[in-house]
Tab-separated table of C-alpha atoms in Angstrom:
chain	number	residue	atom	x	y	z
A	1	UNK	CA	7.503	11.937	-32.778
A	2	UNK	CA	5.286	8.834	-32.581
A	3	UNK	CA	5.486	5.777	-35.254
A	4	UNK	CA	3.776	2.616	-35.507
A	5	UNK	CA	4.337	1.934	-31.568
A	6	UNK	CA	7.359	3.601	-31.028
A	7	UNK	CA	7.624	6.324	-28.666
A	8	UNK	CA	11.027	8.747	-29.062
A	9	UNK	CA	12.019	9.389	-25.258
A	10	UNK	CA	15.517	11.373	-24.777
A	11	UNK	CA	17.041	10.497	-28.069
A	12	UNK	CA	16.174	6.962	-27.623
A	13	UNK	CA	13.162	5.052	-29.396
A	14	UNK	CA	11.280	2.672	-26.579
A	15	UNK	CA	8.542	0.300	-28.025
A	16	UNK	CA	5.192	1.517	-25.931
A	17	UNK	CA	4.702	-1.940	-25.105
A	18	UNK	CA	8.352	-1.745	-23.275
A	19	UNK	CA	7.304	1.500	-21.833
A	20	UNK	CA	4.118	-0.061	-20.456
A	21	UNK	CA	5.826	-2.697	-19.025
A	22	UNK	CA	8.405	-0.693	-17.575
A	23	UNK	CA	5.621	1.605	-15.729
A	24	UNK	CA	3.616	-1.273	-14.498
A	25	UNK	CA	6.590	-2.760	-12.997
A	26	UNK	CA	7.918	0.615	-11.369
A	27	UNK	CA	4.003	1.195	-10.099
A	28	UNK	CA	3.835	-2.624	-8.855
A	29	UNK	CA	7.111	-2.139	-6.994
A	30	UNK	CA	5.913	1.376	-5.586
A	31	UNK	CA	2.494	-0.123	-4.133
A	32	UNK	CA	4.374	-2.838	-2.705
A	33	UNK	CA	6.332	-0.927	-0.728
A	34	UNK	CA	3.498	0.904	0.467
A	35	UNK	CA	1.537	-1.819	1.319
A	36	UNK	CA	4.558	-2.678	3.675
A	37	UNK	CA	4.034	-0.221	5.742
A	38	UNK	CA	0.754	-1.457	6.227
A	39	UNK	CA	0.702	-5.321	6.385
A	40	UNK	CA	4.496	-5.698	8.489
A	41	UNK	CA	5.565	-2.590	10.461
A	42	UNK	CA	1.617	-1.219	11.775
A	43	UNK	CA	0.589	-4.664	12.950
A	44	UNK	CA	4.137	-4.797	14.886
A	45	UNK	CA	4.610	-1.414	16.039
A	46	UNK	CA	2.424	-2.087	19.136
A	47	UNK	CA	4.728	-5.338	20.187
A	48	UNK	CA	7.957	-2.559	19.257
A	49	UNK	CA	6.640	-0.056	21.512
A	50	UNK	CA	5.440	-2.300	24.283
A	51	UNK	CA	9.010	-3.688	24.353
A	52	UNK	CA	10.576	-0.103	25.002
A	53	UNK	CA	7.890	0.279	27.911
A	54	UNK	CA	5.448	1.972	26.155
A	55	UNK	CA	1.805	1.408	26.900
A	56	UNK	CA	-1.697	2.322	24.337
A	57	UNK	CA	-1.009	5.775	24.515
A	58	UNK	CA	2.285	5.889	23.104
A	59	UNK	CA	1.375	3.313	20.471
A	60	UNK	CA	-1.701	5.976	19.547
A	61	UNK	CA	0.778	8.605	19.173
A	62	UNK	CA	3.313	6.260	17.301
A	63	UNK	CA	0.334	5.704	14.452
A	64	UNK	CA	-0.681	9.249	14.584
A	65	UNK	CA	2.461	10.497	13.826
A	66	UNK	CA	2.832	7.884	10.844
A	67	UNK	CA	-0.437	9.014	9.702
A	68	UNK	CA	0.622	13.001	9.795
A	69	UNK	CA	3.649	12.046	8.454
A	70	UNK	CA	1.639	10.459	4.970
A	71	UNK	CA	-0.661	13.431	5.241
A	72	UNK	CA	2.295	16.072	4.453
A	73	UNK	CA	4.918	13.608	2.587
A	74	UNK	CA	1.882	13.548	-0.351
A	75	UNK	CA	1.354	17.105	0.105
A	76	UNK	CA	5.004	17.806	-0.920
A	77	UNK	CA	5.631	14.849	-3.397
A	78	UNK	CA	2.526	16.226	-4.861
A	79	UNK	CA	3.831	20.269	-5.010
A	80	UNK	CA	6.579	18.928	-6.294
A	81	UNK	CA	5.449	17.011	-8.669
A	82	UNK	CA	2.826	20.049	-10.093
A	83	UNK	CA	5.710	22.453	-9.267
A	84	UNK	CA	8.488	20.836	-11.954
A	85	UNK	CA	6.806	18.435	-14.355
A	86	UNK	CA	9.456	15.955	-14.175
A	87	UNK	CA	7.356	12.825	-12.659
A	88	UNK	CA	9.483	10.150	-13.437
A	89	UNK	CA	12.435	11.230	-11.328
A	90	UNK	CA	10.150	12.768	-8.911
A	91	UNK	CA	8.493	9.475	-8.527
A	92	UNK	CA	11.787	7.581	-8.296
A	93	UNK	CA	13.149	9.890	-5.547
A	94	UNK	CA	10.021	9.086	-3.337
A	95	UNK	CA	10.454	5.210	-3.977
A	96	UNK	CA	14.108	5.612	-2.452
A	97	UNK	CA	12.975	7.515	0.473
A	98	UNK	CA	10.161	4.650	1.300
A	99	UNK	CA	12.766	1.930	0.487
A	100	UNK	CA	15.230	3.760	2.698
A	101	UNK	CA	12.707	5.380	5.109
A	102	UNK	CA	10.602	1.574	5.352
């Protein structure tokens, strides 16, 4: 039940200003990671693989497969996600696999 700015969540009453803040920080923390993938790892990958003795067309495959591997990770974080209604845990689940996968 909702009161003057209170929301009841488990048992426990959260101020919606706390819950706000709470989801902007989880969300800032989320896109962050993301963006890592993009602004650290992608611009090195090439110098990574050129080290191993790759050349451009193993570097090509190396972003293709990250790219595939985006496509079908949101496909199934969002089947999940439809599938069981539970997006906060859902949604911490994927930040540990980017944390751990990153």
């Amino acid at each position: 039940s909702k009161s003057r700015g209170h929301l009841k969540t488990g048992g426990a009453v959260m101020e919606v200003r706390t819950k706000k803040l709470l989801a902007s920080v989880g969300f800032g923390v989320w896109f962050f990671l993301i963006g890592t993938d993009y602004a650290v790892i992608l611009p090195t990958a090439f110098l990574y693989v050129k080290s191993l003795g790759g050349n451009e067309f193993f570097y090509s495959l190396l972003l293709s497969a990250f790219s595939a591997a985006s496509l079908l990770s949101g496909i199934f974080w969002g089947f999940w996600m439809d599938r069981l209604q539970k997006i906060k845990w859902i949604t911490v689940c994927a930040m540990l696999c980017a944390i751990t996968g990153g």
